[in-house]
Amino acid sequence: MSKWTAADIPDQTGRTFVVTGANSGLGLETARRLAEHGAHVIMTARDPEKGRAAAAGLPGSVEVRTLDLADLESVSRFAAGVEHADVLVNNAGVMMTPKRTTAQGFELQLGTNHLGHFALTALLYPVLRAGSAPRIVTVSSTLHRQGRIDFDDLQAAHSYSPTRAYSQSKFANVLFGLELDRRLRAVGSPAISVLAHPGYTATNLQTSGPTGLLNLSGRIGNLLLAQHVTKGALDQLYAATAPAVQGGEFYGPDGWGENRGHPKPVNPAPSATDPDTARRLWEVSEKLTGVSFAP
């Protein structure tokens, strides 16, 4: 892979990408680089005005559509309006927020980061399957390694920690991405499921979600430790575009602790590869979202 950069993205002319959370941070950088290389990019944003403002500075073919992953009705409306897509980049997320719930009453971080993307992927899958060399890229975090699924208190009704809830949601992303890969392979689907994480990248996630000391540490970390978003987005761009990518692979930075650097294959936490846990989460996710996923 030899220090892969955005300049190595192959020509994407004729291909359509859906990028969630594309009005800022990693999503905006991902949309920018894809559009530069000829793709048509459907940028999603909770606030369409912010989305349009972000899109105004981009080159190439982009459009903005409203999508709130914390509201399954919004997910359904958005998916119903997508007639063609080749690649879905499940990028959007919230991080270490105070205890809040989604429109359907789910814990906000699990509901947005996992359940919203689970429903979106399921609803878009028939369109993606008909696309050219289709891919589903799910963006996780190194903090998935601290996560587990608390099936007895999935919505943190009895005990809530912003960090624990975030780690659970990112752990769920990995379980989902790998289980999706297993299911796609089992039916011989043309689509592949791939995972990526951005290491420690300076975005507004660290400051818009956390409060108090978590917010302060996020601001300090962004200034002193984090890599720039142009570098952080490379892992998901590689996962979304590089010809050598295979289903079930996971990409993160090649530097110390996978915090900074260029894309390389990385290993998920061993517990995140457990198919029994993944199947159970899949079944719970179908029940909670009301969306049945049949690759």
CSV table of C-alpha atoms in Angstrom, one decimal:
chain,number,residue,atom,x,y,z
A,1,MET,CA,0.0,0.0,0.0
A,2,SER,CA,3.1,2.2,0.3
A,3,LYS,CA,1.8,5.4,1.9
A,4,TRP,CA,-1.5,5.6,-0.1
A,5,THR,CA,-2.9,9.1,-0.4
A,6,ALA,CA,-6.0,10.7,-1.9
A,7,ALA,CA,-4.0,11.2,-5.2
A,8,ASP,CA,-4.1,7.4,-5.6
A,9,ILE,CA,-7.9,7.3,-5.7
A,10,PRO,CA,-8.8,5.7,-9.1
A,11,ASP,CA,-11.1,7.5,-11.5
A,12,GLN,CA,-14.7,7.3,-10.2
A,13,THR,CA,-16.5,8.7,-13.2
A,14,GLY,CA,-19.9,7.2,-13.5
A,15,ARG,CA,-20.1,6.0,-9.9
A,16,THR,CA,-22.4,7.3,-7.2
A,17,PHE,CA,-21.5,7.4,-3.5
A,18,VAL,CA,-23.8,8.1,-0.6
A,19,VAL,CA,-21.8,9.6,2.3
A,20,THR,CA,-23.6,10.1,5.6
A,21,GLY,CA,-22.7,13.1,7.8
A,22,ALA,CA,-21.0,14.8,4.9
A,23,ASN,CA,-21.4,18.5,5.9
A,24,SER,CA,-18.3,18.5,8.1
A,25,GLY,CA,-15.2,16.6,9.2
A,26,LEU,CA,-14.4,13.2,7.8
A,27,GLY,CA,-17.6,13.1,5.7
A,28,LEU,CA,-16.9,16.4,4.0
A,29,GLU,CA,-13.3,15.5,3.2
A,30,THR,CA,-14.5,12.1,1.9
A,31,ALA,CA,-17.1,13.8,-0.3
A,32,ARG,CA,-14.5,16.3,-1.6
A,33,ARG,CA,-12.0,13.7,-2.6
A,34,LEU,CA,-14.6,11.5,-4.3
A,35,ALA,CA,-16.0,14.4,-6.3
A,36,GLU,CA,-12.5,15.4,-7.3
A,37,HIS,CA,-12.0,12.0,-8.8
A,38,GLY,CA,-15.2,12.1,-10.9
A,39,ALA,CA,-17.8,10.5,-8.6
A,40,HIS,CA,-21.3,11.8,-8.1
A,41,VAL,CA,-21.7,12.2,-4.3
A,42,ILE,CA,-25.0,12.3,-2.4
A,43,MET,CA,-24.0,14.2,0.7
A,44,THR,CA,-26.4,13.7,3.7
A,45,ALA,CA,-26.8,16.1,6.5
A,46,ARG,CA,-29.3,16.6,9.4
A,47,ASP,CA,-29.4,20.3,8.6
A,48,PRO,CA,-29.8,20.8,4.8
A,49,GLU,CA,-28.7,24.5,5.0
A,50,LYS,CA,-25.4,23.4,6.6
A,51,GLY,CA,-25.1,20.7,4.0
A,52,ARG,CA,-25.6,23.1,1.1
A,53,ALA,CA,-23.1,25.5,2.6
A,54,ALA,CA,-20.5,22.8,2.8
A,55,ALA,CA,-21.3,21.5,-0.7
A,56,ALA,CA,-20.9,25.0,-2.2
A,57,GLY,CA,-17.2,24.8,-1.8
A,58,LEU,CA,-16.8,21.4,-3.4
A,59,PRO,CA,-15.7,20.5,-7.0
A,60,GLY,CA,-17.5,18.2,-9.3
A,61,SER,CA,-21.0,16.6,-9.0
A,62,VAL,CA,-22.5,16.7,-5.5
A,63,GLU,CA,-26.0,17.0,-4.1
A,64,VAL,CA,-27.3,17.4,-0.6
A,65,ARG,CA,-30.1,15.4,0.9
A,66,THR,CA,-31.6,15.5,4.4
A,67,LEU,CA,-30.9,12.5,6.6
A,68,ASP,CA,-31.2,12.3,10.4
A,69,LEU,CA,-29.9,8.9,11.5
A,70,ALA,CA,-31.5,9.5,14.9
A,71,ASP,CA,-34.9,9.3,13.4
A,72,LEU,CA,-35.9,6.1,11.5
A,73,GLU,CA,-38.7,7.9,9.7
A,74,SER,CA,-36.0,10.2,8.2
A,75,VAL,CA,-33.9,7.2,7.3
A,76,SER,CA,-36.8,5.6,5.5
A,77,ARG,CA,-37.7,8.8,3.6
A,78,PHE,CA,-34.1,9.3,2.5
A,79,ALA,CA,-33.7,5.7,1.3
A,80,ALA,CA,-36.9,5.8,-0.6
A,81,GLY,CA,-35.5,8.7,-2.7
A,82,VAL,CA,-32.3,7.0,-3.7
A,83,GLU,CA,-32.7,5.4,-7.1
A,84,HIS,CA,-29.0,4.6,-7.8
A,85,ALA,CA,-25.9,4.2,-5.7
A,86,ASP,CA,-22.7,2.1,-6.0
A,87,VAL,CA,-21.1,2.8,-2.6
A,88,LEU,CA,-22.5,3.6,0.8
A,89,VAL,CA,-20.1,5.2,3.3
A,90,ASN,CA,-21.6,4.9,6.8
A,91,ASN,CA,-19.6,7.8,8.2
A,92,ALA,CA,-21.9,9.9,10.4
A,93,GLY,CA,-21.9,9.7,14.1
A,94,VAL,CA,-22.2,11.3,17.5
A,95,MET,CA,-19.6,10.9,20.3
A,96,MET,CA,-19.7,10.8,24.1
A,97,THR,CA,-22.9,12.9,24.5
A,98,PRO,CA,-24.8,13.4,27.7
A,99,LYS,CA,-27.6,10.8,28.0
A,100,ARG,CA,-30.2,11.5,25.3
A,101,THR,CA,-32.5,9.4,23.1
A,102,THR,CA,-33.4,9.2,19.4
A,103,ALA,CA,-36.8,9.9,18.0
A,104,GLN,CA,-37.7,6.3,18.6
A,105,GLY,CA,-36.4,6.3,22.2
A,106,PHE,CA,-33.1,4.6,21.6
A,107,GLU,CA,-29.9,5.6,23.4
A,108,LEU,CA,-28.6,8.4,21.1
A,109,GLN,CA,-25.1,7.0,20.4
A,110,LEU,CA,-26.2,3.4,19.7
A,111,GLY,CA,-29.3,4.7,17.9
A,112,THR,CA,-27.4,7.0,15.6
A,113,ASN,CA,-24.1,5.2,15.1
A,114,HIS,CA,-25.4,1.7,14.8
A,115,LEU,CA,-29.2,1.4,14.5
A,116,GLY,CA,-29.6,4.3,12.1
A,117,HIS,CA,-26.9,3.0,9.8
A,118,PHE,CA,-28.2,-0.6,10.1
A,119,ALA,CA,-31.6,0.5,8.9
A,120,LEU,CA,-30.1,2.7,6.1
A,121,THR,CA,-27.9,-0.1,4.8
A,122,ALA,CA,-30.8,-2.5,4.8
A,123,LEU,CA,-33.1,-0.2,3.0
A,124,LEU,CA,-30.5,0.9,0.4
A,125,TYR,CA,-29.2,-2.6,-0.2
A,126,PRO,CA,-31.5,-3.5,-3.1
A,127,VAL,CA,-30.2,-0.3,-4.9
A,128,LEU,CA,-26.6,-1.0,-4.0
A,129,ARG,CA,-26.8,-4.6,-5.1
A,130,ALA,CA,-27.8,-3.4,-8.6
A,131,GLY,CA,-24.8,-0.9,-8.7
A,132,SER,CA,-21.4,-1.3,-10.2
A,133,ALA,CA,-18.9,-3.1,-7.9
A,134,PRO,CA,-21.0,-2.2,-4.8
A,135,ARG,CA,-19.4,-1.6,-1.4
A,136,ILE,CA,-20.7,-0.7,2.1
A,137,VAL,CA,-18.1,1.0,4.2
A,138,THR,CA,-18.8,1.3,7.9
A,139,VAL,CA,-16.6,3.7,9.9
A,140,SER,CA,-15.8,2.6,13.4
A,141,SER,CA,-13.1,3.7,16.0
A,142,THR,CA,-10.2,2.4,17.9
A,143,LEU,CA,-12.4,2.7,20.9
A,144,HIS,CA,-14.4,-0.3,19.7
A,145,ARG,CA,-11.7,-2.3,21.4
A,146,GLN,CA,-13.0,-1.0,24.8
A,147,GLY,CA,-16.6,-1.8,23.8
A,148,ARG,CA,-19.0,-4.7,24.4
A,149,ILE,CA,-22.7,-5.1,23.8
A,150,ASP,CA,-24.7,-5.0,27.0
A,151,PHE,CA,-27.8,-6.9,25.9
A,152,ASP,CA,-29.3,-6.6,29.4
A,153,ASP,CA,-29.2,-2.8,29.3
A,154,LEU,CA,-28.7,-2.0,25.6
A,155,GLN,CA,-30.3,1.4,25.9
A,156,ALA,CA,-28.4,2.3,29.1
A,157,ALA,CA,-31.6,2.8,30.9
A,158,HIS,CA,-30.1,1.7,34.3
A,159,SER,CA,-26.5,3.0,34.0
A,160,TYR,CA,-25.1,5.5,31.5
A,161,SER,CA,-21.6,6.5,30.7
A,162,PRO,CA,-20.9,8.7,27.7
A,163,THR,CA,-17.6,6.8,26.9
A,164,ARG,CA,-19.0,3.4,27.5
A,165,ALA,CA,-22.0,4.1,25.3
A,166,TYR,CA,-19.8,5.4,22.5
A,167,SER,CA,-17.5,2.4,22.7
A,168,GLN,CA,-20.5,0.1,22.6
A,169,SER,CA,-21.8,1.8,19.4
A,170,LYS,CA,-18.4,1.6,17.7
A,171,PHE,CA,-18.1,-2.1,18.8
A,172,ALA,CA,-21.6,-2.6,17.2
A,173,ASN,CA,-20.3,-1.1,14.0
A,174,VAL,CA,-17.6,-3.7,13.7
A,175,LEU,CA,-19.9,-6.6,14.6
A,176,PHE,CA,-22.3,-5.3,12.0
A,177,GLY,CA,-19.7,-4.8,9.2
A,178,LEU,CA,-18.2,-8.3,9.7
A,179,GLU,CA,-21.6,-10.0,10.0
A,180,LEU,CA,-22.8,-8.2,6.9
A,181,ASP,CA,-19.7,-9.5,5.1
A,182,ARG,CA,-20.5,-13.1,6.2
A,183,ARG,CA,-24.1,-12.8,4.9
A,184,LEU,CA,-23.1,-11.2,1.6
A,185,ARG,CA,-20.6,-14.0,1.0
A,186,ALA,CA,-23.1,-16.7,1.9
A,187,VAL,CA,-25.5,-15.6,-0.9
A,188,GLY,CA,-22.8,-14.7,-3.4
A,189,SER,CA,-23.7,-11.0,-3.4
A,190,PRO,CA,-21.7,-8.7,-5.7
A,191,ALA,CA,-21.5,-6.2,-2.8
A,192,ILE,CA,-18.8,-6.2,-0.2
A,193,SER,CA,-18.8,-4.9,3.4
A,194,VAL,CA,-15.6,-3.2,4.6
A,195,LEU,CA,-14.6,-1.4,7.8
A,196,ALA,CA,-12.4,1.6,8.4
A,197,HIS,CA,-11.4,3.8,11.3
A,198,PRO,CA,-9.7,7.3,11.3
A,199,GLY,CA,-7.4,6.9,14.2
A,200,TYR,CA,-7.2,10.1,16.3
A,201,THR,CA,-8.4,12.8,13.9
A,202,ALA,CA,-9.4,16.3,14.7
A,203,THR,CA,-13.1,16.8,14.0
A,204,ASN,CA,-16.0,18.5,15.7
A,205,LEU,CA,-17.1,15.1,17.2
A,206,GLN,CA,-14.7,15.6,20.1
A,207,THR,CA,-16.2,19.0,20.9
A,208,SER,CA,-19.8,19.0,19.8
A,209,GLY,CA,-20.9,15.9,21.7
A,210,PRO,CA,-18.9,15.7,25.0
A,211,THR,CA,-19.4,18.2,27.8
A,212,GLY,CA,-17.3,19.2,30.8
A,213,LEU,CA,-13.9,17.6,31.2
A,214,LEU,CA,-14.5,15.3,28.2
A,215,ASN,CA,-15.1,18.4,26.0
A,216,LEU,CA,-12.0,20.1,27.4
A,217,SER,CA,-9.8,17.0,26.8
A,218,GLY,CA,-11.2,16.7,23.3
A,219,ARG,CA,-10.2,20.3,22.5
A,220,ILE,CA,-6.7,19.8,23.9
A,221,GLY,CA,-6.3,16.5,22.1
A,222,ASN,CA,-7.4,18.0,18.8
A,223,LEU,CA,-4.8,20.8,19.1
A,224,LEU,CA,-1.9,18.7,20.3
A,225,LEU,CA,-2.3,15.0,19.3
A,226,ALA,CA,-4.8,14.6,16.5
A,227,GLN,CA,-4.0,14.3,12.8
A,228,HIS,CA,-5.7,16.6,10.3
A,229,VAL,CA,-8.9,15.5,8.7
A,230,THR,CA,-7.2,15.3,5.3
A,231,LYS,CA,-5.1,12.4,6.6
A,232,GLY,CA,-7.9,10.9,8.8
A,233,ALA,CA,-10.3,10.4,5.9
A,234,LEU,CA,-7.8,8.3,3.9
A,235,ASP,CA,-8.8,5.1,5.6
A,236,GLN,CA,-12.4,5.2,4.6
A,237,LEU,CA,-11.5,6.6,1.1
A,238,TYR,CA,-9.2,3.6,0.7
A,239,ALA,CA,-11.9,1.2,1.8
A,240,ALA,CA,-14.4,2.8,-0.5
A,241,THR,CA,-12.2,3.0,-3.7
A,242,ALA,CA,-9.0,1.0,-3.7
A,243,PRO,CA,-9.3,-1.9,-6.2
A,244,ALA,CA,-7.5,-4.4,-3.9
A,245,VAL,CA,-10.0,-4.1,-1.1
A,246,GLN,CA,-11.8,-7.4,-0.1
A,247,GLY,CA,-14.9,-7.9,1.9
A,248,GLY,CA,-14.4,-8.2,5.6
A,249,GLU,CA,-11.2,-6.1,5.7
A,250,PHE,CA,-10.6,-3.3,8.2
A,251,TYR,CA,-8.4,-0.3,7.5
A,252,GLY,CA,-6.8,2.2,9.9
A,253,PRO,CA,-3.7,4.4,10.2
A,254,ASP,CA,-0.3,2.7,10.0
A,255,GLY,CA,1.3,4.8,12.8
A,256,TRP,CA,1.8,4.0,16.5
A,257,GLY,CA,-1.4,2.8,18.1
A,258,GLU,CA,-3.2,3.3,14.8
A,259,ASN,CA,-3.7,6.9,15.8
A,260,ARG,CA,-2.0,8.6,12.8
A,261,GLY,CA,-0.7,7.8,9.4
A,262,HIS,CA,-1.6,6.2,6.1
A,263,PRO,CA,-4.1,3.4,5.5
A,264,LYS,CA,-3.2,-0.2,6.3
A,265,PRO,CA,-5.1,-3.4,7.1
A,266,VAL,CA,-5.8,-3.6,10.9
A,267,ASN,CA,-7.3,-6.2,13.1
A,268,PRO,CA,-10.6,-5.8,15.0
A,269,ALA,CA,-10.8,-6.6,18.7
A,270,PRO,CA,-11.1,-10.5,18.9
A,271,SER,CA,-14.4,-10.1,20.7
A,272,ALA,CA,-15.8,-8.2,17.8
A,273,THR,CA,-15.2,-11.1,15.5
A,274,ASP,CA,-17.6,-13.4,17.4
A,275,PRO,CA,-20.3,-14.6,15.0
A,276,ASP,CA,-22.7,-15.5,17.8
A,277,THR,CA,-22.6,-12.0,19.3
A,278,ALA,CA,-23.0,-10.5,15.8
A,279,ARG,CA,-26.0,-12.7,15.0
A,280,ARG,CA,-27.7,-11.7,18.2
A,281,LEU,CA,-27.1,-8.0,17.6
A,282,TRP,CA,-28.3,-8.4,14.1
A,283,GLU,CA,-31.6,-10.0,15.3
A,284,VAL,CA,-32.0,-7.3,18.0
A,285,SER,CA,-31.3,-4.6,15.4
A,286,GLU,CA,-34.0,-5.9,13.0
A,287,LYS,CA,-36.5,-6.0,15.9
A,288,LEU,CA,-35.7,-2.5,17.1
A,289,THR,CA,-35.6,-0.8,13.7
A,290,GLY,CA,-38.5,-2.8,12.2
A,291,VAL,CA,-36.3,-3.3,9.1
A,292,SER,CA,-35.6,-6.8,7.8
A,293,PHE,CA,-32.3,-7.3,6.0
A,294,ALA,CA,-32.1,-10.1,3.5
A,295,PRO,CA,-28.9,-9.8,1.4
